[in-house]
Short mmCIF file of C-alpha atoms and ligand atoms in Angstrom, two decimals:
data_model
loop_
_atom_site.label_atom_id
_atom_site.label_comp_id
_atom_site.label_asym_id
_atom_site.label_seq_id
_atom_site.Cartn_x
_atom_site.Cartn_y
_atom_site.Cartn_z
CA MET D 1 121.40 71.92 84.52
CA LYS D 2 117.76 73.10 84.55
CA ILE D 3 116.75 76.10 86.62
CA LEU D 4 113.22 77.22 87.40
CA GLY D 5 113.25 81.03 87.38
CA ILE D 6 110.66 83.19 89.15
CA ASP D 7 110.26 86.97 89.01
CA THR D 8 107.50 88.86 90.80
CA SER D 9 109.39 92.09 91.47
CA CYS D 10 106.74 94.49 90.18
CA ASP D 11 103.50 93.88 88.29
CA ASP D 12 104.35 90.95 86.01
CA THR D 13 104.22 87.40 87.32
CA SER D 14 106.91 85.52 85.37
CA VAL D 15 108.11 81.93 85.46
CA ALA D 16 110.64 80.22 83.18
CA VAL D 17 112.65 77.05 82.82
CA VAL D 18 116.17 77.64 81.52
CA GLU D 19 118.80 75.03 80.75
CA ASN D 20 122.52 75.74 81.18
CA GLY D 21 122.11 79.51 81.39
CA ASN D 22 120.70 80.32 77.96
CA ARG D 23 118.47 77.56 76.59
CA VAL D 24 115.02 78.90 77.36
CA LEU D 25 112.67 75.90 77.53
CA SER D 26 109.70 77.98 78.61
CA SER D 27 109.15 81.60 79.61
CA LEU D 28 105.69 82.66 80.71
CA LEU D 29 104.27 85.92 81.90
CA SER D 30 100.97 86.96 83.41
CA SER D 31 100.62 90.71 82.97
CA GLN D 32 98.65 92.87 85.40
CA VAL D 33 98.74 95.95 83.21
CA ASP D 34 94.97 96.07 82.67
CA VAL D 35 94.33 96.07 86.43
CA HIS D 36 96.76 98.92 87.15
CA ARG D 37 95.90 100.99 84.08
CA ILE D 38 92.83 102.52 85.72
CA PHE D 39 95.09 103.88 88.48
CA SER D 40 97.73 105.13 85.95
CA GLY D 41 100.41 103.25 87.89
CA VAL D 42 101.16 100.10 89.85
CA VAL D 43 99.22 99.73 93.12
CA PRO D 44 101.54 97.60 95.32
CA GLU D 45 98.83 95.90 97.38
CA ILE D 46 96.88 94.86 94.28
CA ALA D 47 100.09 93.70 92.56
CA ALA D 48 100.92 91.35 95.46
CA ARG D 49 97.42 89.87 95.48
CA LYS D 50 97.47 89.31 91.71
CA HIS D 51 100.86 87.54 91.94
CA LEU D 52 99.38 85.23 94.55
CA GLU D 53 96.49 84.34 92.24
CA ALA D 54 98.77 83.60 89.28
CA ILE D 55 102.00 82.11 90.58
CA ILE D 56 101.16 78.44 91.14
CA ALA D 57 99.29 77.99 87.86
CA LEU D 58 102.14 79.70 86.04
CA VAL D 59 104.76 77.40 87.63
CA ASP D 60 102.70 74.37 86.56
CA GLU D 61 102.35 75.73 83.03
CA ALA D 62 106.07 76.62 82.70
CA LEU D 63 107.06 73.11 83.80
CA ARG D 64 104.51 71.52 81.46
CA GLU D 65 105.59 73.62 78.48
CA SER D 66 109.25 72.80 79.07
CA GLN D 67 108.37 69.11 79.51
CA THR D 68 110.17 69.11 82.82
CA ALA D 69 108.99 67.55 86.09
CA LEU D 70 109.64 69.53 89.27
CA SER D 71 111.85 66.63 90.38
CA ASP D 72 114.07 67.19 87.30
CA ILE D 73 114.76 70.82 88.19
CA ASP D 74 118.23 71.40 89.70
CA ALA D 75 117.44 74.64 91.54
CA ILE D 76 114.90 77.43 91.87
CA ALA D 77 116.19 80.94 91.17
CA VAL D 78 114.02 83.76 92.43
CA THR D 79 114.27 87.55 92.41
CA ASN D 80 114.56 88.66 96.02
CA ARG D 81 115.42 92.34 95.44
CA PRO D 82 114.92 95.14 94.48
CA GLY D 83 111.21 95.58 93.89
CA LEU D 84 107.87 96.01 95.61
CA VAL D 85 108.18 94.21 98.93
CA GLY D 86 104.73 92.59 98.86
CA SER D 87 105.29 91.41 95.29
CA LEU D 88 108.78 90.03 95.99
CA LEU D 89 107.43 88.19 99.00
CA VAL D 90 105.01 86.18 96.85
CA GLY D 91 107.79 84.97 94.51
CA VAL D 92 110.19 84.20 97.33
CA GLY D 93 107.44 82.42 99.30
CA ALA D 94 106.53 80.31 96.26
CA ALA D 95 110.21 79.45 95.65
CA LYS D 96 110.71 78.41 99.26
CA GLY D 97 107.54 76.32 99.23
CA LEU D 98 108.63 74.53 96.05
CA SER D 99 112.10 74.10 97.53
CA VAL D 100 110.75 72.33 100.58
CA ALA D 101 108.26 70.26 98.56
CA ALA D 102 110.81 69.09 95.98
CA ASP D 103 114.00 69.28 98.05
CA LYS D 104 115.73 71.70 95.67
CA PRO D 105 117.99 74.62 96.56
CA VAL D 106 116.84 78.23 96.23
CA ILE D 107 119.11 80.79 94.56
CA ALA D 108 118.47 84.46 95.36
CA VAL D 109 118.88 86.70 92.32
CA ASP D 110 119.12 90.49 92.16
CA HIS D 111 116.61 91.84 89.63
CA ILE D 112 119.07 94.35 88.16
CA ALA D 113 121.77 91.68 87.82
CA ALA D 114 119.16 89.59 85.99
CA HIS D 115 118.37 92.49 83.61
CA ILE D 116 122.09 92.78 82.86
CA TYR D 117 122.22 89.02 82.25
CA SER D 118 119.20 89.09 79.90
CA VAL D 119 121.47 90.04 76.99
CA HIS D 120 123.35 86.74 77.41
CA LEU D 121 120.19 84.76 76.66
CA THR D 122 120.72 85.47 72.97
CA ASN D 123 124.30 86.81 72.67
CA GLU D 124 127.90 85.89 73.41
CA ILE D 125 129.47 89.00 74.91
CA PRO D 126 133.15 89.28 75.80
CA PHE D 127 134.01 90.55 79.31
CA PRO D 128 134.50 93.20 80.49
CA TYR D 129 131.65 95.15 78.98
CA ILE D 130 129.56 98.19 79.83
CA GLY D 131 126.02 97.40 80.96
CA LEU D 132 123.50 100.21 80.56
CA ILE D 133 120.35 99.36 82.51
CA VAL D 134 117.26 101.39 81.69
CA SER D 135 114.13 100.31 83.55
CA GLY D 136 111.17 101.75 85.40
CA GLY D 137 113.10 102.00 88.67
CA HIS D 138 116.78 102.21 87.63
CA THR D 139 119.17 103.91 85.26
CA LEU D 140 122.67 102.56 85.69
CA ILE D 141 126.01 102.33 83.95
CA VAL D 142 127.76 99.22 85.24
CA ARG D 143 131.15 97.72 84.38
CA VAL D 144 130.47 94.00 84.06
CA ASN D 145 133.72 92.18 84.86
CA ALA D 146 132.31 88.64 84.71
CA HIS D 147 128.99 86.96 85.41
CA ASN D 148 127.90 88.16 88.82
CA ASP D 149 130.83 90.56 89.21
CA TYR D 150 129.94 94.22 88.75
CA THR D 151 131.25 97.71 89.41
CA VAL D 152 128.59 100.42 89.47
CA ILE D 153 129.86 103.43 87.52
CA GLY D 154 126.82 105.71 87.41
CA THR D 155 123.26 105.79 88.64
CA THR D 156 120.30 108.13 88.63
CA LEU D 157 120.24 111.00 91.09
CA ASP D 158 116.45 111.30 90.89
CA ASP D 159 113.96 109.76 88.46
CA ALA D 160 114.78 106.62 86.49
CA VAL D 161 114.41 107.01 82.74
CA GLY D 162 111.37 104.67 82.56
CA GLU D 163 109.82 106.61 85.42
CA ALA D 164 110.24 109.82 83.39
CA TYR D 165 108.45 108.19 80.44
CA ASP D 166 105.62 106.99 82.69
CA LYS D 167 105.20 110.24 84.62
CA ILE D 168 105.25 112.43 81.52
CA ALA D 169 102.66 110.21 79.82
CA LYS D 170 100.50 110.39 82.93
CA HIS D 171 100.78 114.17 83.10
CA LEU D 172 99.90 114.54 79.43
CA GLY D 173 96.93 112.19 79.89
CA LEU D 174 98.33 109.67 77.41
CA GLY D 175 97.74 106.50 79.46
CA TYR D 176 99.75 103.78 81.18
CA PRO D 177 102.43 102.50 80.89
CA GLY D 178 103.91 105.59 79.28
CA GLY D 179 106.96 104.08 77.58
CA PRO D 180 105.27 102.19 74.74
CA ILE D 181 102.75 105.04 74.18
CA ILE D 182 105.44 107.73 73.88
CA ASP D 183 107.52 105.38 71.71
CA LYS D 184 104.63 105.05 69.26
CA LEU D 185 103.70 108.76 69.22
CA ALA D 186 107.33 109.81 68.75
CA ALA D 187 107.61 107.78 65.56
CA SER D 188 105.49 110.36 63.72
CA GLY D 189 106.80 113.45 65.56
CA ASP D 190 109.53 115.99 64.83
CA ALA D 191 112.23 115.80 67.50
CA ASN D 192 113.54 119.26 66.52
CA ALA D 193 110.20 121.05 66.97
CA ILE D 194 110.91 121.66 70.68
CA LYS D 195 114.22 121.85 72.55
CA TYR D 196 114.26 120.13 75.94
CA PRO D 197 117.26 120.19 78.31
CA ARG D 198 119.92 117.46 78.48
CA ALA D 199 121.46 117.02 81.90
CA MET D 200 124.97 115.80 81.14
CA LEU D 201 126.36 116.74 84.62
CA SER D 202 130.09 116.92 85.30
CA GLY D 203 132.79 116.23 87.90
CA ASP D 204 131.87 113.38 90.24
CA ASP D 205 128.47 113.15 88.58
CA ARG D 206 129.79 112.81 85.04
CA TYR D 207 128.46 109.25 84.75
CA ASN D 208 125.34 109.84 86.84
CA PHE D 209 121.91 110.63 85.44
CA SER D 210 119.21 113.14 86.26
CA PHE D 211 115.88 113.06 84.46
CA SER D 212 113.70 115.13 86.79
CA GLY D 213 114.67 118.42 85.08
CA LEU D 214 113.67 117.00 81.72
CA LYS D 215 110.39 115.77 83.19
CA THR D 216 109.66 119.20 84.70
CA ALA D 217 110.59 120.90 81.42
CA VAL D 218 108.13 118.75 79.47
CA VAL D 219 105.40 119.47 82.00
CA TYR D 220 105.96 123.27 82.32
CA GLN D 221 107.57 124.20 79.02
CA THR D 222 104.86 122.63 76.90
CA PRO D 223 102.11 125.23 77.62
CA GLN D 224 104.68 127.99 76.92
CA CYS D 225 105.62 126.35 73.62
CA ILE D 226 101.97 126.31 72.64
CA ARG D 227 101.61 129.99 73.61
CA LYS D 228 104.70 130.90 71.57
CA GLY D 229 103.17 129.21 68.56
CA GLU D 230 105.69 126.35 68.48
CA ASN D 231 104.37 123.16 67.04
CA ALA D 232 103.75 121.34 70.31
CA SER D 233 101.68 118.41 69.11
CA MET D 234 101.75 115.30 71.30
CA GLU D 235 103.81 113.58 68.61
CA ASN D 236 106.42 116.38 68.64
CA ILE D 237 106.52 116.51 72.45
CA ALA D 238 107.05 112.74 72.57
CA ALA D 239 109.78 112.84 69.91
CA ALA D 240 111.60 115.80 71.48
CA PHE D 241 111.46 114.28 74.98
CA GLN D 242 112.73 110.98 73.68
CA GLU D 243 115.52 112.61 71.71
CA SER D 244 116.70 114.35 74.86
CA ALA D 245 116.45 111.28 77.14
CA VAL D 246 118.05 108.82 74.72
CA SER D 247 120.83 111.26 73.75
CA VAL D 248 121.83 111.57 77.41
CA LEU D 249 121.85 107.76 77.77
CA TYR D 250 123.95 107.43 74.64
CA ASP D 251 126.38 110.26 75.38
CA LYS D 252 127.04 109.10 78.97
CA THR D 253 127.65 105.55 77.78
CA LEU D 254 130.03 106.89 75.16
CA ARG D 255 131.77 109.05 77.76
CA TYR D 256 132.48 106.01 79.93
CA SER D 257 133.39 103.89 76.91
CA ARG D 258 136.03 106.44 75.89
CA ASP D 259 137.33 106.87 79.45
CA SER D 260 137.54 103.12 80.13
CA GLY D 261 138.53 101.91 76.68
CA ILE D 262 135.71 99.32 76.78
CA SER D 263 133.85 99.16 73.50
CA ASN D 264 131.24 96.44 74.11
CA VAL D 265 127.98 97.79 75.48
CA THR D 266 124.76 96.05 76.48
CA VAL D 267 121.43 97.80 76.94
CA SER D 268 118.74 96.09 79.03
CA GLY D 269 115.62 96.81 81.09
CA GLY D 270 112.15 97.83 79.91
CA VAL D 271 113.21 101.05 78.14
CA ALA D 272 115.52 98.95 75.92
CA CYS D 273 112.25 98.04 74.18
CA ASN D 274 112.16 101.57 72.81
CA SER D 275 112.43 101.76 69.01
CA TYR D 276 114.44 104.99 68.90
CA LEU D 277 116.89 103.81 71.56
CA ARG D 278 117.37 100.47 69.81
CA LYS D 279 118.09 102.21 66.51
CA LYS D 280 120.47 104.78 67.97
CA PHE D 281 122.50 102.23 69.93
CA SER D 282 122.54 99.46 67.37
CA GLU D 283 123.66 101.83 64.60
CA SER D 284 126.45 103.25 66.77
CA ARG D 285 129.87 103.63 65.20
CA ASP D 286 131.30 104.52 68.62
CA PHE D 287 130.83 101.12 70.28
CA LYS D 288 129.30 97.72 69.66
CA ALA D 289 125.86 97.52 71.26
CA TYR D 290 124.09 94.31 72.27
CA ILE D 291 120.37 94.60 73.01
CA PRO D 292 118.15 91.65 73.99
CA GLU D 293 115.11 90.62 72.02
CA ARG D 294 112.14 92.76 73.09
CA LYS D 295 110.54 89.95 75.12
CA TYR D 296 113.66 89.81 77.33
CA THR D 297 114.02 93.57 77.87
CA THR D 298 110.96 94.01 80.09
CA ASP D 299 110.55 91.91 83.24
CA ASN D 300 110.80 88.17 82.62
CA ALA D 301 111.90 85.08 84.49
CA ALA D 302 114.20 83.67 81.79
CA MET D 303 116.84 86.21 82.80
CA VAL D 304 116.50 85.06 86.42
CA GLY D 305 116.78 81.37 85.56
CA GLY D 306 119.72 82.15 83.24
CA LEU D 307 121.73 84.06 85.82
CA GLY D 308 120.76 81.49 88.47
CA PHE D 309 122.75 78.90 86.50
CA HIS D 310 125.96 80.94 86.76
CA VAL D 311 125.41 81.71 90.43
CA LYS D 312 124.92 78.01 91.14
CA GLU D 313 127.89 76.99 89.01
CA LYS D 314 130.15 79.33 90.94
CA ASN D 315 128.40 78.27 94.12
CA ASP D 316 128.72 81.88 95.19
CA ASP D 317 126.01 84.46 95.58
CA ARG D 318 128.05 86.76 97.81
CA ASN D 319 128.88 89.20 95.03
CA ILE D 320 125.34 90.00 94.04
CA SER D 321 125.08 93.71 94.71
CA CYS D 322 121.87 95.33 95.71
CA PHE D 323 122.02 97.94 92.97
CA SER D 324 119.09 99.86 94.37
CA ARG D 325 121.10 100.88 97.41
CA VAL D 326 124.30 101.76 95.60
CA ILE D 327 124.54 105.44 94.76
CA SER D 328 128.00 105.46 93.23
CA ARG D 329 130.87 103.08 93.71
CA ARG D 330 133.82 103.34 91.36
O1 LIG Y 401 112.33 96.50 83.27
P1 LIG Y 401 110.91 96.84 83.42
O2 LIG Y 401 109.90 95.94 82.75
O3 LIG Y 401 110.50 96.92 84.93
C1 LIG Y 401 111.35 97.44 85.91
O4 LIG Y 401 112.24 96.70 86.37
O5 LIG Y 401 111.17 98.66 86.19
O6 LIG Y 401 110.73 98.34 82.89
C2 LIG Y 401 109.49 98.98 82.86
C3 LIG Y 401 109.68 100.33 82.21
C4 LIG Y 401 108.45 101.22 82.31
O7 LIG Y 401 108.84 102.49 82.77
C5 LIG Y 401 107.95 101.29 80.87
O8 LIG Y 401 107.28 102.50 80.54
C6 LIG Y 401 109.25 101.17 80.10
O9 LIG Y 401 109.97 100.18 80.82
N1 LIG Y 401 109.06 100.77 78.71
C7 LIG Y 401 109.39 101.56 77.65
C8 LIG Y 401 108.97 100.85 76.50
N2 LIG Y 401 108.43 99.67 76.89
C9 LIG Y 401 108.49 99.62 78.25
N3 LIG Y 401 109.97 102.77 77.60
C10 LIG Y 401 110.16 103.32 76.38
N4 LIG Y 401 109.77 102.72 75.23
C11 LIG Y 401 109.19 101.50 75.24
N5 LIG Y 401 108.82 100.93 74.09
ZN1 LIG Y 402 112.76 95.08 85.66
#
């Protein structure tokens, strides 16, 4: 079964053709990063307009590259939530238009569910497993019971981890998007040069995340560190921030792994691109970590087309949770 996947949830226009859930026949992306860079963040109105310019050509190219005619597609899977409304609208509108033109069904896919699924594009993972999702808008610990069957264990109470990377980089004048820049700087920094807080939280919030305190600490503590003569180079700030953020992600995942007895963990979403995170999780002796290839960690449509296959097979999209609205459900 061949699924055409479309994702326009934020600032990347992505289209893919995926066969039987994990055979990626084509996966294309048109990045808008250069347009948004001058604003140090995504401008929703511009993002929607750019999607509109790119989407049809990208669909044509993805079909051509996969050597598939639109008539040979079995369904069109499209991200319909969560994301920037104007951006989502372009993808959903394109999917509906193609659906009418080619008489193919549309499958609505949750973007976070697709990020969770991205690990299955290149791995066999036994259920149940723990899904850690680390993106620009979400930080979640999810118990994945089966494809399309999730229990949200923990979420962020304020900033998402990717948001913390981006906002800190913006504040320090490092550029946009912050994640890859901090990742690179941190590689030559000393994580022990500065001590930033780690919000582990307890009680009902023991699996929840909070990164706003860390963000504030980096912003306000840094001038003090410099005054006190601590070695607050950008490299050291980046490494110390990253050490704090990734340790919290790791320790909370471990906490739930121990409490639940589940020892298979997946890490997905844009921050799963991070070199330090990948090293720390993949070298874990506490659990077995599965992390997608870098090209499938950030937004892509292969994960949408892949999950679309399982949704269609089950003929059931009722269970797709809107993770963005779920605060805590366990
Ligand atoms: O999953 P994604 O592409 O979009 C959302 O669904 O939000 O994630 C984007 C986030 C951004 O915050 C970006 O800074 C972060 O992923 N990111 C990284 C790295 N590459 C992208 N964060 C840390 N290290 C990286 N190498
Ligand atoms: Zn995403």
